[in-house]
CSV table of C-alpha atoms (C1' of nucleotides) in Angstrom, one decimal:
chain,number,residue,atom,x,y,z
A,1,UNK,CA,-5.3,-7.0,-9.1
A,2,UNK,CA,-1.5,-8.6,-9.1
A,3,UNK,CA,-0.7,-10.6,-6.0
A,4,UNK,CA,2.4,-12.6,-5.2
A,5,UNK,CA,1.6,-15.0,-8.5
A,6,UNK,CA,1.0,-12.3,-10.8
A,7,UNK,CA,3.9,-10.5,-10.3
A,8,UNK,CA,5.8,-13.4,-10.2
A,9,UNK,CA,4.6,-14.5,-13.3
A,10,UNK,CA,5.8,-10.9,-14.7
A,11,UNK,CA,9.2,-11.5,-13.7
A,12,UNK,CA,9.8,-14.2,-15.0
A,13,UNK,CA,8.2,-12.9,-18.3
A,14,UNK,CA,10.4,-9.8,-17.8
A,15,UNK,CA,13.8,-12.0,-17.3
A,16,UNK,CA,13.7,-13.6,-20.9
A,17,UNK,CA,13.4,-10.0,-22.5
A,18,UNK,CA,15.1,-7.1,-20.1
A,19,UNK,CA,17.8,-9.1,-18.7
A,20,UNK,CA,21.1,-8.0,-18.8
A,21,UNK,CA,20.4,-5.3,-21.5
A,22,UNK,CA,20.8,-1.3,-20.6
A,23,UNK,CA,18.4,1.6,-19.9
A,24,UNK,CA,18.5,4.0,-22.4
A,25,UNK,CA,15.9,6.6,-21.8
A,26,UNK,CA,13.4,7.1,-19.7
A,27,UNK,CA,9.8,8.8,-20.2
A,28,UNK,CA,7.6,9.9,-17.1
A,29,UNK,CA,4.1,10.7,-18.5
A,30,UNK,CA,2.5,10.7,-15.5
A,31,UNK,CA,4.7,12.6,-12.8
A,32,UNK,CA,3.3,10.9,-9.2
A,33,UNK,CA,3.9,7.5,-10.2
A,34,UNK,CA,7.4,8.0,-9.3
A,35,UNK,CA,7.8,8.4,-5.7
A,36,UNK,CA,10.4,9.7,-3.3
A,37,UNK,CA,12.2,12.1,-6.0
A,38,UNK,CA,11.3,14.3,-8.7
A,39,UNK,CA,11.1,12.8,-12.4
A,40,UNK,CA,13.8,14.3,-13.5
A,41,UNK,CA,16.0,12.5,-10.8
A,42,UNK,CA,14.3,9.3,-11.2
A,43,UNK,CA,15.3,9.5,-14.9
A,44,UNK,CA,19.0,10.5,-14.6
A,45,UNK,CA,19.6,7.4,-12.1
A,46,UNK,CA,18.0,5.2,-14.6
A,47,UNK,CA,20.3,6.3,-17.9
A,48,UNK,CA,22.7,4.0,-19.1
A,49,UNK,CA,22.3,1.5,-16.5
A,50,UNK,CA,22.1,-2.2,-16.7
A,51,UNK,CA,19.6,-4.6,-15.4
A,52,UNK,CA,21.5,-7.5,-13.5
A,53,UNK,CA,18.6,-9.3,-12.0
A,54,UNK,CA,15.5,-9.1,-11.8
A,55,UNK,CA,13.2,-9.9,-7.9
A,56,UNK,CA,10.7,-9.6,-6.0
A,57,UNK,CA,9.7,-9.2,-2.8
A,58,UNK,CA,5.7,-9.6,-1.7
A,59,UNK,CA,3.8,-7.9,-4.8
A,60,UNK,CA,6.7,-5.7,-5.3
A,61,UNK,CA,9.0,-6.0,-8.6
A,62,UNK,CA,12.3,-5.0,-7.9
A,63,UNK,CA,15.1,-4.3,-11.0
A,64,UNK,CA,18.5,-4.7,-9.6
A,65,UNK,CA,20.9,-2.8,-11.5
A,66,UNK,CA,24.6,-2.2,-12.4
A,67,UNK,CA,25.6,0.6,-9.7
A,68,UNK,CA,23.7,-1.4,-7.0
A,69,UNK,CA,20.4,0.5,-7.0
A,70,UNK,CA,17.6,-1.0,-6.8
A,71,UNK,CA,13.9,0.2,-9.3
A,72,UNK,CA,11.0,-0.6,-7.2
A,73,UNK,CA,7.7,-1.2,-9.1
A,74,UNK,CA,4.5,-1.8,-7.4
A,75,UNK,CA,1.5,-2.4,-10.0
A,76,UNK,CA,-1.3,-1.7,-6.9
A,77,UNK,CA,-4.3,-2.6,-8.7
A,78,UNK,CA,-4.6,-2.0,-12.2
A,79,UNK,CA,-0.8,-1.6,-13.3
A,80,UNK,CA,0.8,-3.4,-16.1
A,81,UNK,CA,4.7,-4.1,-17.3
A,82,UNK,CA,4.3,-5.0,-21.2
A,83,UNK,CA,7.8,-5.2,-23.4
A,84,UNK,CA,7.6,-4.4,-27.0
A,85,UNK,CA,9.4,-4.4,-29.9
A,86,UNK,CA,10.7,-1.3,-31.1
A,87,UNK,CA,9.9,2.4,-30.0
A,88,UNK,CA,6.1,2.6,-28.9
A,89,UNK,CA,4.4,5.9,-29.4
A,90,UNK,CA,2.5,6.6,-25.4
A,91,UNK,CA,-1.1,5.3,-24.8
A,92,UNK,CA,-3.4,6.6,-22.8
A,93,UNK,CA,-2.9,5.0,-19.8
A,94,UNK,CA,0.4,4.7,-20.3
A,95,UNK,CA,2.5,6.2,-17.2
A,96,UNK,CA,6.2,5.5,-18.0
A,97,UNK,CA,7.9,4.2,-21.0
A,98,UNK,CA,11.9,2.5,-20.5
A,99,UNK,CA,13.3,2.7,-24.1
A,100,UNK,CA,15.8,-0.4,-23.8
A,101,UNK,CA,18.7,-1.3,-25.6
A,102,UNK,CA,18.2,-4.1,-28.6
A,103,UNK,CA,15.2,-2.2,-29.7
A,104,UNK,CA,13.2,-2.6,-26.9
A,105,UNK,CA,10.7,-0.7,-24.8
A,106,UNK,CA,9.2,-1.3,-21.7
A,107,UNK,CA,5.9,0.4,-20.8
A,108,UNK,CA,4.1,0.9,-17.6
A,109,UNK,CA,0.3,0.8,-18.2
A,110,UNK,CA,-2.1,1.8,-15.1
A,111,UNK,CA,-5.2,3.0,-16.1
A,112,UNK,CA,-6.2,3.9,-11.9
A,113,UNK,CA,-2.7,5.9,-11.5
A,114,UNK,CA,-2.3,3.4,-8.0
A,115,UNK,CA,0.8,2.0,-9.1
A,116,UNK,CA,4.1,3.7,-8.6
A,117,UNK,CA,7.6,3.4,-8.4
A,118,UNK,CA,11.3,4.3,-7.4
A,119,UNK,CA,14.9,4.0,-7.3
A,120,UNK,CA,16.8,2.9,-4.3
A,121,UNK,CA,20.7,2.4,-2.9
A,122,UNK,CA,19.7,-0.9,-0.9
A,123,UNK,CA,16.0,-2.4,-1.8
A,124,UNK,CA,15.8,-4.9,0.7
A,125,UNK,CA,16.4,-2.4,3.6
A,126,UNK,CA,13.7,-0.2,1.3
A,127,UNK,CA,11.3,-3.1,1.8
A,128,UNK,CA,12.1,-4.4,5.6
A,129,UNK,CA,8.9,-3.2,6.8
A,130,UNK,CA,7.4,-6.3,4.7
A,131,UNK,CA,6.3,-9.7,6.8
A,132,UNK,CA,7.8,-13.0,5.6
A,133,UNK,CA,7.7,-14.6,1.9
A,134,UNK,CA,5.1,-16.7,1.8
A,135,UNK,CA,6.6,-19.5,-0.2
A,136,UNK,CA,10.4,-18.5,1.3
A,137,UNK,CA,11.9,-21.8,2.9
A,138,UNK,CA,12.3,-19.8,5.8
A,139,UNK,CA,8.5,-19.5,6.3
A,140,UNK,CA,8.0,-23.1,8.0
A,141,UNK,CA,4.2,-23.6,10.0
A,142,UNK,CA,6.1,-22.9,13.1
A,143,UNK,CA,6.9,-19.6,12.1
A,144,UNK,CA,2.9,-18.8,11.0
A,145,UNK,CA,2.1,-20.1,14.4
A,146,UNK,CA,4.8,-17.6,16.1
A,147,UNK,CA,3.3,-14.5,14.0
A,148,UNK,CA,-0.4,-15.4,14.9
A,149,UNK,CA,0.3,-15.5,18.7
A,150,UNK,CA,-0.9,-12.5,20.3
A,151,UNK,CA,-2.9,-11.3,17.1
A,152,UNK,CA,-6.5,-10.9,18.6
A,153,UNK,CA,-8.1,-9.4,14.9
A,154,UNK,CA,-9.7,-11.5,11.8
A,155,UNK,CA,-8.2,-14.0,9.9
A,156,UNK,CA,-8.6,-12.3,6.5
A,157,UNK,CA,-7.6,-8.8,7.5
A,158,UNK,CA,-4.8,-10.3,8.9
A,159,UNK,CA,-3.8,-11.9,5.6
A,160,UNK,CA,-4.0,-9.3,3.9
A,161,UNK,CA,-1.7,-7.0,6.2
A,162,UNK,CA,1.8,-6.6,4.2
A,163,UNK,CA,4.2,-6.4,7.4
A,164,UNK,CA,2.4,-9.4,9.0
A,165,UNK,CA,3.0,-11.7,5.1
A,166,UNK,CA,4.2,-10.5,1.9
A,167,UNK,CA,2.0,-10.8,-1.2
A,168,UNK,CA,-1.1,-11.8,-0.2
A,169,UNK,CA,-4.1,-10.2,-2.0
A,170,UNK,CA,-8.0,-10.0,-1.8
A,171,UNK,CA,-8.2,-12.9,-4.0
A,172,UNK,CA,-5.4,-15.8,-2.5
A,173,UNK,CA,-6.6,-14.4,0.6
A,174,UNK,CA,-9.8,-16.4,0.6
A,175,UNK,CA,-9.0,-18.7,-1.6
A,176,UNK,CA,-6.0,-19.8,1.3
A,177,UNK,CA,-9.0,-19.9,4.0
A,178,UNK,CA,-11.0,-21.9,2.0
A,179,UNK,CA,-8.1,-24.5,1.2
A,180,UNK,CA,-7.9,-24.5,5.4
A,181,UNK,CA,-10.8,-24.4,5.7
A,182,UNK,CA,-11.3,-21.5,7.9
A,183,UNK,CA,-13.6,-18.8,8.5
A,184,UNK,CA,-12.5,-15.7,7.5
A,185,UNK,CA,-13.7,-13.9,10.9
A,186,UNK,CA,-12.0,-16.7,12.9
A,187,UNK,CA,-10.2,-14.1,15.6
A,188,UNK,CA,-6.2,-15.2,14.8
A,189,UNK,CA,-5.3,-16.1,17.9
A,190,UNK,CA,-8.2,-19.2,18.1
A,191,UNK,CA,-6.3,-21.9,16.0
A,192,UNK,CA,-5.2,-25.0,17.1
A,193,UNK,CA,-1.7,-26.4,16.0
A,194,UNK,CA,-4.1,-28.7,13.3
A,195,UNK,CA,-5.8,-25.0,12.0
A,196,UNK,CA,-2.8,-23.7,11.8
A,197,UNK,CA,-1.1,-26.4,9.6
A,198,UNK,CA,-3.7,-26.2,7.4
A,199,UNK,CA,-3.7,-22.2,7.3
A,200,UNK,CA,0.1,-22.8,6.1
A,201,UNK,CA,-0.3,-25.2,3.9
A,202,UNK,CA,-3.5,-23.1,2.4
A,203,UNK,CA,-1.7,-20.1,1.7
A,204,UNK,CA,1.1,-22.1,0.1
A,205,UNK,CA,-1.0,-24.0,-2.1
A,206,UNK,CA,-2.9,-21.1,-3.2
A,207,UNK,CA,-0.6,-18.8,-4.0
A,208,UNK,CA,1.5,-21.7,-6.0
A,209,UNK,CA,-1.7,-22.4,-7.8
A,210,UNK,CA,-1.9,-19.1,-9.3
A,211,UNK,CA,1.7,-19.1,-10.2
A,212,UNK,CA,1.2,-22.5,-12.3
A,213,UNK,CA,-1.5,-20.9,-13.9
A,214,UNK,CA,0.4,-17.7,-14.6
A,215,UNK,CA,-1.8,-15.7,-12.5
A,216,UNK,CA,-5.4,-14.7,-12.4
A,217,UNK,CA,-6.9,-12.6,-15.2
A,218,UNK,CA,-10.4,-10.9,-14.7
A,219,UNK,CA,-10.1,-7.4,-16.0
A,220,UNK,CA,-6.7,-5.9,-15.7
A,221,UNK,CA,-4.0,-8.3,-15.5
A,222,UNK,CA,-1.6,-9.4,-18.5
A,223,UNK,CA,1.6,-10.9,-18.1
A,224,UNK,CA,5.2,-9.3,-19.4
A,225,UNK,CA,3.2,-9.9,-23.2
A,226,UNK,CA,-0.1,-9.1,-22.6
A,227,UNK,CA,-1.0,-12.3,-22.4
A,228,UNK,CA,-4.0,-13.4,-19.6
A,229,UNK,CA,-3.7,-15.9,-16.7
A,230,UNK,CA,-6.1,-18.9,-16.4
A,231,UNK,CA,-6.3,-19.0,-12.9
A,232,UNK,CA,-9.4,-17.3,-12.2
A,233,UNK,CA,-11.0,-20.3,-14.1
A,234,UNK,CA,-9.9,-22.6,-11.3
A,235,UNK,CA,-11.0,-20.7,-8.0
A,236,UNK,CA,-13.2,-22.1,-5.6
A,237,UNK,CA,-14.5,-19.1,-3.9
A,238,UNK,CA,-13.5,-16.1,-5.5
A,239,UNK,CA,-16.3,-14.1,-7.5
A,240,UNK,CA,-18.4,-17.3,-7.3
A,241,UNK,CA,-21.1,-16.2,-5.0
A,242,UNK,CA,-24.2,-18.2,-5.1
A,243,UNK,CA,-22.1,-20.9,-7.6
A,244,UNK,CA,-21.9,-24.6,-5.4
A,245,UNK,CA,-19.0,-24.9,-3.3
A,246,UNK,CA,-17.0,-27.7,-4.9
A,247,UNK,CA,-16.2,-29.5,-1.7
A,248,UNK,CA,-19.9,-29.9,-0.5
A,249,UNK,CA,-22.0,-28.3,-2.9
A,250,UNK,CA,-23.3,-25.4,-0.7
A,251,UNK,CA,-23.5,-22.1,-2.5
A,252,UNK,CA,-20.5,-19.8,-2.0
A,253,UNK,CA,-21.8,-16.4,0.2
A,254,UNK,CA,-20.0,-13.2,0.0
A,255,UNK,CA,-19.3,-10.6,2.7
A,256,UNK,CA,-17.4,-7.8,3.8
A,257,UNK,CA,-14.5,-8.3,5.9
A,258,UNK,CA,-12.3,-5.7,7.1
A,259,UNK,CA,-13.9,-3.7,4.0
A,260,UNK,CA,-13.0,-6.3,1.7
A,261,UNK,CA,-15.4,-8.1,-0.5
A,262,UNK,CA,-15.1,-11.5,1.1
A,263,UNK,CA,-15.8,-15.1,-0.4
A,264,UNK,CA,-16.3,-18.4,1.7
A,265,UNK,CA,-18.4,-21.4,2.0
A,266,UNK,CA,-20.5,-20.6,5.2
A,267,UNK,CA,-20.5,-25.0,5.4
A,268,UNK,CA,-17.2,-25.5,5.0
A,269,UNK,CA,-15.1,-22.9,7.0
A,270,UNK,CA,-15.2,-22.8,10.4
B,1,DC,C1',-2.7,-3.8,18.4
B,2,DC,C1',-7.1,-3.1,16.1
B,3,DA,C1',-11.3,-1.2,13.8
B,4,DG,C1',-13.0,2.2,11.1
B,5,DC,C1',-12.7,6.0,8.0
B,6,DC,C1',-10.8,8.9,4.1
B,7,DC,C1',-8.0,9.4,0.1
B,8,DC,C1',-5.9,8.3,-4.0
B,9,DC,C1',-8.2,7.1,-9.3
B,10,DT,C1',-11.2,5.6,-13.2
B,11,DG,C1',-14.0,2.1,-15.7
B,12,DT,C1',-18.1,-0.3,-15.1
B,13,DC,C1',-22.6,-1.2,-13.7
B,14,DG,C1',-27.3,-0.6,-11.9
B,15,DG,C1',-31.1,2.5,-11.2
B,16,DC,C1',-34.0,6.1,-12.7
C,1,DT,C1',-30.4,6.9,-24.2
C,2,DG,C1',-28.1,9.4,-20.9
C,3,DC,C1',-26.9,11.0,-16.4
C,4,DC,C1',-25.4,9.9,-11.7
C,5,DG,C1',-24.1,7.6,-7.8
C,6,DA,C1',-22.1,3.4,-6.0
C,7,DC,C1',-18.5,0.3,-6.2
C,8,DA,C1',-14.0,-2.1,-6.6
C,9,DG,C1',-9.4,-2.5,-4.7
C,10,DG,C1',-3.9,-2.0,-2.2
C,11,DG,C1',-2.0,0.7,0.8
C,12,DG,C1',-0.8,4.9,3.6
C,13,DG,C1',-2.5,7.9,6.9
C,14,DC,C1',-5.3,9.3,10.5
C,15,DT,C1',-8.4,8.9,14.7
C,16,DG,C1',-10.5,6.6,18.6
DNA sequence: CCAGCCCCCTGTCGGC
DNA sequence: TGCCGACAGGGGGCTG
């Protein structure tokens, strides 16, 4: 399940290996993952180009190349970017192989078929509809105070609402409530300006926490090499139901919140 | 704006 | 052991 940290973490594993190198072929094996044009499109606007940089906006990867285009890749749930050396024969889950210059290829594993992909003229108009960056400078407490007025739902549906904040997942969801210390029910629109500090400063501390410990690996996510986070051995709430909280010792309950499987310490968030 | 539902997929797990 | 249904999860779409 990549969130903001894990797909941060593949970026930067991405940079050291695709940077600045060309396209040279491209191999759909599973046609819908590529969205918004037919595969055979999709693969003439990759050819020959260069990668200039590499972003990425919420949990979406975007590949910035030489005519200005922009290749979008969402991993949804179960999606993986792995580079390898030298030409890889296709797996079985395997969905879209780049065969890079230098030798390299770059395959797109997604065992669900979730994740997808596509090539735009201007990505950050493409991806407008998204809320703020949660660790963007420009995201202060003032502006999570402005975006909460008015919202009358739950706190954790809320989170997890792309155009309301970018990158925010099931997991960093609670464990940012937990780090504030809120309930994941509170009704948005309830917190004082003291809540709402915390709130901030919980999502921000989560999500960097992941990144530092280059992401959270349960089943499915590997980094750019395949390698596993260690973050999910340092949560405090997530999948540790009945476990003691570790601020006051209560066990952790689960629930489901706006259909989400939903962890909190019923003695600690309020 | 919000809640609830379905759908997209497939590996995994619990029950029988 | 083997079958089967439930479940998980991000996000888009739909309805009320």
């Amino acid at each position: 399940m990549p969130e903001l940290p894990e797909v941060e973490t593949i970026r930067r594993g991405l940079e050291g290996y695709i940077l600045g190198r060309r396209i040279l072929e491209v191999e759909v094996l599973w046609p819908r993952t590529v969205r918004g044009m037919s595969p055979e499109e999709f693969r003439a606007r990759l050819a020959g180009q260069r990668i200039e940089a590499l972003g990425r906006r919420g949990k979406h990867l975007v590949i910035h190349l030489a005519s200005g285009e922009g290749l979008i890749i969402h991993l949804m749930m179960s999606g993986r970017l792995l580079v390898e050396e030298g030409s890889v024969s296709p797996g079985k889950y395997d969905r879209v192989l780049f065969h890079l210059e230098g030798d390299l290829t770059l395959r797109f594993r997604d065992v669900r078929k979730f994740g997808w992909m596509t090539v735009v003229e201007d990505a950050e108009e493409f991806l407008t509809h998204l809320g703020p960056e949660p660790l963007g400078e420009d995201f202060t407490a003032e502006v999570l105070r402005e975006l909460l007025n008015g919202r009358k739902g739950q706190l954790k549906p809320l989170l997890l609402n792309q155009h309301f904040l970018a990158g925010v997942g099931n997991l960093y969801a609670d464990e940012a409530l937990f780090l504030a210390g809120l309930h994941p029910c509170r009704r948005s629109d309830s917190l004082n300006g003291e809540e709402i500090a915390r709130l901030w400063q919980g999502i921000r501390s989560a999500l960097e926490a992941g990144i530092e410990d280059r992401g959270s690996s349960f089943t499915s996510y590997r980094d750019a090499r395949g390698r596993r986070g260690s973050h999910q051995e340092h949560l405090a709430v997530y999948a540790r139901r009945g476990q003691p909280c570790p601020r006051c010792g209560a066990p952790i309950a689960r629930m489901v919140v706006g259909g989400r499987g939903t962890h909190f310490c019923p003695c600690c968030q309020q």
